[in-house]
Short mmCIF file of C-alpha atoms in Angstrom, two decimals:
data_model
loop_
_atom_site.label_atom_id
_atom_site.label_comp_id
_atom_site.label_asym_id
_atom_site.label_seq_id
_atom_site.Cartn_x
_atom_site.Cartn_y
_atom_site.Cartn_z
CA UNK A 1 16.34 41.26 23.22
CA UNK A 2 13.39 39.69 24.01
CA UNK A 3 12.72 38.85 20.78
CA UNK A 4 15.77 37.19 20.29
CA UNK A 5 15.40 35.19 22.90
CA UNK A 6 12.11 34.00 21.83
CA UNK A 7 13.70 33.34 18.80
CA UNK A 8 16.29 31.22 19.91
CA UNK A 9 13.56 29.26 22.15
CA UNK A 10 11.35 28.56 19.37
CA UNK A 11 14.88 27.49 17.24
CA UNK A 12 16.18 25.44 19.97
CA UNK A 13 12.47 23.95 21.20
CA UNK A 14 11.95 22.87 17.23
CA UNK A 15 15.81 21.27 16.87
CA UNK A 16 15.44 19.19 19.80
CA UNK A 17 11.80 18.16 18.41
CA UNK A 18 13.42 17.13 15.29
CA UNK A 19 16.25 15.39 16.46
CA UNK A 20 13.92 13.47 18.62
CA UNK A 21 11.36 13.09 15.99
CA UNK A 22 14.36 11.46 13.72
CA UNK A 23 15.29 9.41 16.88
CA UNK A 24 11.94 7.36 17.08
CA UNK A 25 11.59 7.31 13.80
CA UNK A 26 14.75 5.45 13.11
CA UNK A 27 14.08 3.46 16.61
CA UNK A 28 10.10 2.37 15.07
CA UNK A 29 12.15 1.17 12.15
CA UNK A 30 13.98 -0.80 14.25
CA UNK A 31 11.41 -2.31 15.71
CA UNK A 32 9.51 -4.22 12.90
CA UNK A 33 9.14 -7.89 13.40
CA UNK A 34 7.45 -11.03 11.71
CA UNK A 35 6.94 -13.90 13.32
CA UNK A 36 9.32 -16.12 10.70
CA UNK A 37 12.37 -14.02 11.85
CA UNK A 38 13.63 -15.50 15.01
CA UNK A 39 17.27 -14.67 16.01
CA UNK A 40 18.26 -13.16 13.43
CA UNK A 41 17.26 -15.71 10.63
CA UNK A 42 14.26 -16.31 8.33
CA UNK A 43 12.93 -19.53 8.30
CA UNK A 44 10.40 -20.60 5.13
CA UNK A 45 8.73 -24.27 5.76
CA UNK A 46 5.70 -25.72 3.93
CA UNK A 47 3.29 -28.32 3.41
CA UNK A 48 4.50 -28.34 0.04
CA UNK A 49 7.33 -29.27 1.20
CA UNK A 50 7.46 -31.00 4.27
CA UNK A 51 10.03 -32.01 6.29
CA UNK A 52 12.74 -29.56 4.87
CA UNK A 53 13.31 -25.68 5.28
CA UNK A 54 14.83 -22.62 3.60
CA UNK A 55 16.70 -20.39 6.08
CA UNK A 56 18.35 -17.09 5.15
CA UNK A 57 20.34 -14.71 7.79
CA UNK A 58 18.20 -11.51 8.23
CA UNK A 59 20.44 -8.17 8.31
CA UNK A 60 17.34 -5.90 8.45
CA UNK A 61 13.37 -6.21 8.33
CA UNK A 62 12.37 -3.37 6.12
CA UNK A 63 8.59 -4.20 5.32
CA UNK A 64 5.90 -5.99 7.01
CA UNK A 65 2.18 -6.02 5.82
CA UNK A 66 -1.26 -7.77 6.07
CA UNK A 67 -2.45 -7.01 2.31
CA UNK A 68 -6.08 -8.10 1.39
CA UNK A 69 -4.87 -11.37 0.11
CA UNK A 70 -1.73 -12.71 1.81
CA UNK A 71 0.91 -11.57 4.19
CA UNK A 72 3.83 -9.37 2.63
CA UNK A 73 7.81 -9.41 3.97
CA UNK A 74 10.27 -8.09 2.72
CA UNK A 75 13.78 -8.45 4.26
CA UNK A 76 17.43 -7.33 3.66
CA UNK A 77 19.37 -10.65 3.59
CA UNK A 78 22.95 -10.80 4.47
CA UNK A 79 23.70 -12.84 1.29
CA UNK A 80 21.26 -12.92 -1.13
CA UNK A 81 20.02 -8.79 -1.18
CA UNK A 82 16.65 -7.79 -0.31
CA UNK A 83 14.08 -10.92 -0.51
CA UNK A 84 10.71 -11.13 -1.38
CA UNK A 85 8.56 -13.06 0.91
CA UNK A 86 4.62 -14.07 0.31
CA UNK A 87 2.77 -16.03 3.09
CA UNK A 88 6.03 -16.98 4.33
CA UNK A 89 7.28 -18.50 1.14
CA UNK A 90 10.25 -17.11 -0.88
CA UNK A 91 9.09 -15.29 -4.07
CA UNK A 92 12.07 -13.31 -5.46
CA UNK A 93 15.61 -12.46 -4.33
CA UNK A 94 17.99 -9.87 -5.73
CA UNK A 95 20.79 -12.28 -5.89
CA UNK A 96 18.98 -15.48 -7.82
CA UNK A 97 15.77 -13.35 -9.41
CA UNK A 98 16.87 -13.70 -12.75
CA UNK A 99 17.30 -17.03 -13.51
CA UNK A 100 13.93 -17.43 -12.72
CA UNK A 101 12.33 -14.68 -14.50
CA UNK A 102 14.71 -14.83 -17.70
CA UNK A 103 13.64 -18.16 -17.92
CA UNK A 104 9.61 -17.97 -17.64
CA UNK A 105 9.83 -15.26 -20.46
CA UNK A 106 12.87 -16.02 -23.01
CA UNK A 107 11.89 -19.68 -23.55
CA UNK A 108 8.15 -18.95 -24.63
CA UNK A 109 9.60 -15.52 -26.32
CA UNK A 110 11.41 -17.33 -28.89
CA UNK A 111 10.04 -20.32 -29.35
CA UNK A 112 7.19 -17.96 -30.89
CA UNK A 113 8.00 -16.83 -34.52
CA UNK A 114 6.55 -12.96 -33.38
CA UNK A 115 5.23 -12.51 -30.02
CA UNK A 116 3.67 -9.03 -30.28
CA UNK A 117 0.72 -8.84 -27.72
CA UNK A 118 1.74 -10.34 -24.48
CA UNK A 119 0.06 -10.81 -21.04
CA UNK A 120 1.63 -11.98 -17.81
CA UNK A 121 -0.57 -13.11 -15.24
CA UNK A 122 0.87 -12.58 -11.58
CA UNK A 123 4.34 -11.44 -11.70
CA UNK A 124 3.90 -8.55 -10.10
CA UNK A 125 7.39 -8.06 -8.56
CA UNK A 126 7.36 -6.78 -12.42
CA UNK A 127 10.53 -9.39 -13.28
CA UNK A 128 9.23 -11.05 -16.13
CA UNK A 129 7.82 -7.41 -17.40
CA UNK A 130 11.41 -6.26 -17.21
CA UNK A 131 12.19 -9.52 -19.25
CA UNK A 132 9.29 -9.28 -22.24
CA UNK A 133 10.10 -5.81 -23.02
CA UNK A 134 13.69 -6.86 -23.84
CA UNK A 135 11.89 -7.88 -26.89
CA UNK A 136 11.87 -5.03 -29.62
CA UNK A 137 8.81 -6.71 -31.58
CA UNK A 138 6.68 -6.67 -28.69
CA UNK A 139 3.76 -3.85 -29.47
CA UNK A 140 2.03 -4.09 -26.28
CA UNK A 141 2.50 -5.85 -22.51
CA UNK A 142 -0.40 -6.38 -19.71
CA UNK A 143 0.05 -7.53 -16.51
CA UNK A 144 -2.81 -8.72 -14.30
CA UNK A 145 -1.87 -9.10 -10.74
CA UNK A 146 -4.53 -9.49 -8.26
CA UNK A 147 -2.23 -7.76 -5.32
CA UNK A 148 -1.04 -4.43 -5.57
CA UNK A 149 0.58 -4.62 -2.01
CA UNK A 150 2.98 -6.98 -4.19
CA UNK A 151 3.24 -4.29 -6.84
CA UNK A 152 3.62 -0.79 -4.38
CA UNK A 153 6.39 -3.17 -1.86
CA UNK A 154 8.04 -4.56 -5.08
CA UNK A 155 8.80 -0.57 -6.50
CA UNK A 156 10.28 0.22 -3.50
CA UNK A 157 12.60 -2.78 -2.15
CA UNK A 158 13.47 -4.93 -5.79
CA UNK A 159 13.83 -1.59 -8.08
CA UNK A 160 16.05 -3.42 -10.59
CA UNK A 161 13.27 -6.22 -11.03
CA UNK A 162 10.13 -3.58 -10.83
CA UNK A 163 12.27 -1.33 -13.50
CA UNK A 164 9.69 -2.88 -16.18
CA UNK A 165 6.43 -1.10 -14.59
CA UNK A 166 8.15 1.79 -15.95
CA UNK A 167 7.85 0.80 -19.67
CA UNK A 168 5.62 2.70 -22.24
CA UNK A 169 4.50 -0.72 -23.67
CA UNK A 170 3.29 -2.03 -20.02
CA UNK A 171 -0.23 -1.72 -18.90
CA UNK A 172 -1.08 -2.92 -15.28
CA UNK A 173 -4.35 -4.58 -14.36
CA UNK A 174 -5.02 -4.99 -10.60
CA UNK A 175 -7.41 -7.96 -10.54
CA UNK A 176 -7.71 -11.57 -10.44
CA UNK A 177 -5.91 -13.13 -13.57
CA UNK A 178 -8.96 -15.86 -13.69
CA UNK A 179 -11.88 -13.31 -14.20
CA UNK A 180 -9.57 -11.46 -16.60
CA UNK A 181 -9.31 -14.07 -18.91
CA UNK A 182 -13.32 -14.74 -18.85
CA UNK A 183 -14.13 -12.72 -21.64
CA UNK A 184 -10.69 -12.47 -23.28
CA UNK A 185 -10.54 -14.50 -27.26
CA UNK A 186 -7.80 -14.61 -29.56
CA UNK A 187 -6.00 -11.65 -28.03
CA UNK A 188 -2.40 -12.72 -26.78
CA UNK A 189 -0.01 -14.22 -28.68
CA UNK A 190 1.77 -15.33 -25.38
CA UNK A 191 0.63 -15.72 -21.69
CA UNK A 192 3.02 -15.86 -18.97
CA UNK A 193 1.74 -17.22 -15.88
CA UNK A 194 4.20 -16.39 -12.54
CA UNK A 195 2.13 -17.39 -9.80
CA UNK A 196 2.66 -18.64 -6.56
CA UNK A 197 2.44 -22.00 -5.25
CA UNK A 198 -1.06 -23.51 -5.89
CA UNK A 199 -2.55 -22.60 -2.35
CA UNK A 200 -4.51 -19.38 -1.39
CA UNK A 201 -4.38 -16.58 -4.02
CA UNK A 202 -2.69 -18.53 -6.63
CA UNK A 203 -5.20 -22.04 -6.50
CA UNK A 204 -7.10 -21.24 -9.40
CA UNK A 205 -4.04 -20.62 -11.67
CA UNK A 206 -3.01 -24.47 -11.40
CA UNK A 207 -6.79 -25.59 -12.59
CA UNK A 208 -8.32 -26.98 -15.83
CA UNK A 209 -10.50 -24.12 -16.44
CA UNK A 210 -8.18 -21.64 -15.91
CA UNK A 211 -5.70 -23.31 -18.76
CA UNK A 212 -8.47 -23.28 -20.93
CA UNK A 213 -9.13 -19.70 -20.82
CA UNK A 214 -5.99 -19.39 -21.58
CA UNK A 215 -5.93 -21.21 -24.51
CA UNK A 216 -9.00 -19.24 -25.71
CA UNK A 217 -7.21 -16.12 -25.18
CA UNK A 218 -4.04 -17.06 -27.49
CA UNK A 219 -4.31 -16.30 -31.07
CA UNK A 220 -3.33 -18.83 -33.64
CA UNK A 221 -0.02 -20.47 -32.72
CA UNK A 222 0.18 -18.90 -29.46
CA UNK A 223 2.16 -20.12 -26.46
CA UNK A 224 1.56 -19.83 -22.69
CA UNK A 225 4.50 -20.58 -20.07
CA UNK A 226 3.52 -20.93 -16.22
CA UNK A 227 5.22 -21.76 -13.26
CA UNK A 228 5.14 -25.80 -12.66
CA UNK A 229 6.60 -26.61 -9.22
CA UNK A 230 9.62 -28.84 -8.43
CA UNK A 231 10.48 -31.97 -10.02
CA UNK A 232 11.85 -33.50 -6.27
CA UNK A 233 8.49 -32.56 -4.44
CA UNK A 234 5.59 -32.10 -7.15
CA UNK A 235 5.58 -34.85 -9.49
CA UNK A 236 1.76 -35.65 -8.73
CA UNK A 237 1.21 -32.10 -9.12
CA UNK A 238 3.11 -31.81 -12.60
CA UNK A 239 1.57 -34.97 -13.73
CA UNK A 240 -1.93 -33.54 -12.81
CA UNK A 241 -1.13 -30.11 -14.95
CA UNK A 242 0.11 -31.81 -17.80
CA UNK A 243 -2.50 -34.57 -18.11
CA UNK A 244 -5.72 -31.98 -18.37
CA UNK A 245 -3.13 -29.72 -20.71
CA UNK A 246 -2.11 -32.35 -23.09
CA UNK A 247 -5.90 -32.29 -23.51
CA UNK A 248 -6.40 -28.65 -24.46
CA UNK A 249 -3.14 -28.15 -26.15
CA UNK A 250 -1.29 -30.47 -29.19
CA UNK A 251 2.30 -29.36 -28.09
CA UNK A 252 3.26 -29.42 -24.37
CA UNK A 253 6.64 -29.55 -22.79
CA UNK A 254 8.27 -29.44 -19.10
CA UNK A 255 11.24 -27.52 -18.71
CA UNK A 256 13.05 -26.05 -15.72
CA UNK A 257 15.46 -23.62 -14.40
CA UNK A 258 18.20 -23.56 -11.38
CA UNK A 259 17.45 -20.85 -8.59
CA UNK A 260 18.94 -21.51 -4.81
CA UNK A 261 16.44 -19.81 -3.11
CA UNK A 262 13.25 -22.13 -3.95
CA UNK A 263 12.87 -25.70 -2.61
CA UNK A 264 15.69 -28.12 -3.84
CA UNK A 265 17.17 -25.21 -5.97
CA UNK A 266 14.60 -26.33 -8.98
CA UNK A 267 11.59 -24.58 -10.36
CA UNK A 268 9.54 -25.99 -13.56
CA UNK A 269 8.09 -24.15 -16.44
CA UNK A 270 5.29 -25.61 -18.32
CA UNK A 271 5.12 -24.50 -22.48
CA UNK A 272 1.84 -24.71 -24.59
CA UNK A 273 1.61 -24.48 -28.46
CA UNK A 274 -1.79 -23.53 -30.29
CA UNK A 275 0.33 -24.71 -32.82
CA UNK A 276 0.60 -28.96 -33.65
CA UNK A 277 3.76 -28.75 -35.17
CA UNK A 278 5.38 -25.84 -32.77
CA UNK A 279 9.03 -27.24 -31.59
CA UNK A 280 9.16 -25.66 -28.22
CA UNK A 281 12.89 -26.94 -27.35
CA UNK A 282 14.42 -25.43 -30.32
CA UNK A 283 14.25 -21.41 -30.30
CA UNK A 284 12.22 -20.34 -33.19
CA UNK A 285 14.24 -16.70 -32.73
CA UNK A 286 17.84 -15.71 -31.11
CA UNK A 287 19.49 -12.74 -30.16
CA UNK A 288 23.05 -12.22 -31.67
CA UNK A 289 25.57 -13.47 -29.23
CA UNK A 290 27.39 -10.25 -28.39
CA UNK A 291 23.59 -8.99 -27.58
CA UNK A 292 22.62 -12.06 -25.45
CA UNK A 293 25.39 -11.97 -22.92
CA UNK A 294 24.34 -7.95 -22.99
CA UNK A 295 20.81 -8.78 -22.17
CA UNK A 296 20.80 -11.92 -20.30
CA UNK A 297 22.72 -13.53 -17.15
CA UNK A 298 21.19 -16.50 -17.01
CA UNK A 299 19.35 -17.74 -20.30
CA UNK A 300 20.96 -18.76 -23.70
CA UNK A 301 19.86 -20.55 -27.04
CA UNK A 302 21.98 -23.46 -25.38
CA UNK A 303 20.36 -23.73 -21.69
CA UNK A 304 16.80 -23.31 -24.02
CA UNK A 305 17.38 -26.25 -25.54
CA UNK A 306 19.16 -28.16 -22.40
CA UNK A 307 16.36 -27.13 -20.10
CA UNK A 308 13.98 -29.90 -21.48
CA UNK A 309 16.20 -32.82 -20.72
CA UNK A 310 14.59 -33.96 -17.66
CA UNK A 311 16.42 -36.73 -15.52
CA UNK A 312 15.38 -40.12 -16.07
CA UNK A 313 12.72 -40.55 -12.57
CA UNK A 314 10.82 -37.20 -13.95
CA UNK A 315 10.97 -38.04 -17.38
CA UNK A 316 9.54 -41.45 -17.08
CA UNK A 317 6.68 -40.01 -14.69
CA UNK A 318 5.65 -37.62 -16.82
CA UNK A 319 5.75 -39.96 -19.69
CA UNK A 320 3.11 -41.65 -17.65
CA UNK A 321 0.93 -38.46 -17.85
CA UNK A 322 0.34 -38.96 -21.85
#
């Protein structure tokens, strides 16, 4: 009898534990906060970008860290999924991700005649991974991202975009993408470069030197692709880029993509060819059209070719840059 009792003590002592246990677990979940989430909304402003803001209606926090380089968020959105945030600034949503990433990889993809080493520098959310692998010729894919608190937070909130970490052709490199490239020649056939905005970790992507390691790195012909800013807020910026690039590389060409989640809804992608006679705006390679609406949501051969023709204030200040 006693031991019964006991029995049932212990059971009923341990039951109650758990069922409290479960309680504050589910109440410290609760309980995250950021300092950008105010009443229920997310607000992104920047000096990039001054005098306008991003705001997106929170339904849940689900992540919150201090990593070694920049703060990571991560928030379930009532509209747009679960959104990626880095030093307060919008990286990837689940909603708009993929006009972005298709973009940054499919354009360089095909406008080389057979891209079969490829590195992507940043990125890691693991998008454009998911992206290059699409590719069948591709032998062999390295990403070098310099924060794996992006990498680890990415796998478990954006699983559809971090699905490419999982590929047998993908080998990660935590590290900075700069000191990668130092001793890297004639290696890549294309470089992918989906960095941040050019403050904190990200500055030394949007530099001279840093394009011309790339360009060592490229074998004959190759192409690199990287992330050029916004067309309504960054034309000094753009201007800047393309003027030191246009002296490293004999083909250079600004394109951009839609996405309603970065400032203005615009986001430009920069494409340099090795190669003199390279025509960047034309794809070199296409899928068959029953296989491209399979594969992509956002890219085609057509929105390749349209993504070049810039409206007349950005084309003639970038004209200026030549």
């Amino acid at each position: 009898m006693f031991w019964k009792s006991s029995a049932f003590s212990y059971f009923h002592f341990f039951s109650t534990f758990t069922i409290h246990l479960s309680t504050f677990k589910f109440i410290m979940a609760e309980t995250l906060t950021h300092p950008l989430v105010k009443d229920g909304w997310f607000k992104e402003t920047g000096t990039l970008w001054p005098g306008q803001a991003m705001t997106l209606e929170v339904k849940e926090i689900l992540h919150v860290e201090k990593s070694l380089y920049q703060d990571v968020l991560v928030f379930q959105s009532t509209s747009y999924g679960n959104v990626l945030v880095l030093d307060g600034v919008i990286q990837a949503t689940e909603r708009d991700e993929f006009s972005y990433q298709e973009m940054m990889t499919h354009v360089p993809m095909n406008a080389h005649p057979y891209p079969r080493k490829v590195l992507v520098i940043g990125g890691g959310d693991g998008g454009v991974l998911r992206e290059v692998v699409k590719h069948e010729g591709v032998e062999e894919v390295t990403l070098c991202e310099i924060d794996e608190a992006v990498i680890r937070a990415s796998k478990k909130f954006l699983p559809s975009m971090a699905a490419g970490f999982e590929h047998p052709k993908v080998k990660i490199h935590i590290g900075d993408g700069f000191a990668f490239l130092e001793d890297k020649v004639d290696s890549f056939d294309v470089i992918i470069t989906d960095s941040s905005d050019p403050v904190g970790p990200a500055a030394s992507l949007f530099q001279a030197k840093f394009f011309e390691l790339m360009k060592n790195a490229l074998h004959a012909g190759g192409i690199i692709c990287t992330q050029c800013e916004c067309i309504w807020l960054h034309l000094p910026i753009i201007k800047e880029v393309m003027g030191f690039s246009r002296g490293l590389f004999p083909t250079v060409e600004y394109g951009y993509t839609t996405i309603p989640t970065y400032p203005c809804g615009q986001i430009g992608l920069m494409v340099c060819s090795k190669d003199p006679n390279a025509n960047i705006k034309e794809p070199l390679r296409q899928w068959p059209k029953e296989q491209e609406t399979k594969l992509c949501r956002y890219y085609n051969s057509d929105v390749h070719k349209a993504c070049f023709v810039l409206p007349q204030f950005a084309k003639a200040a970038l004209e200026e840059s030549k």
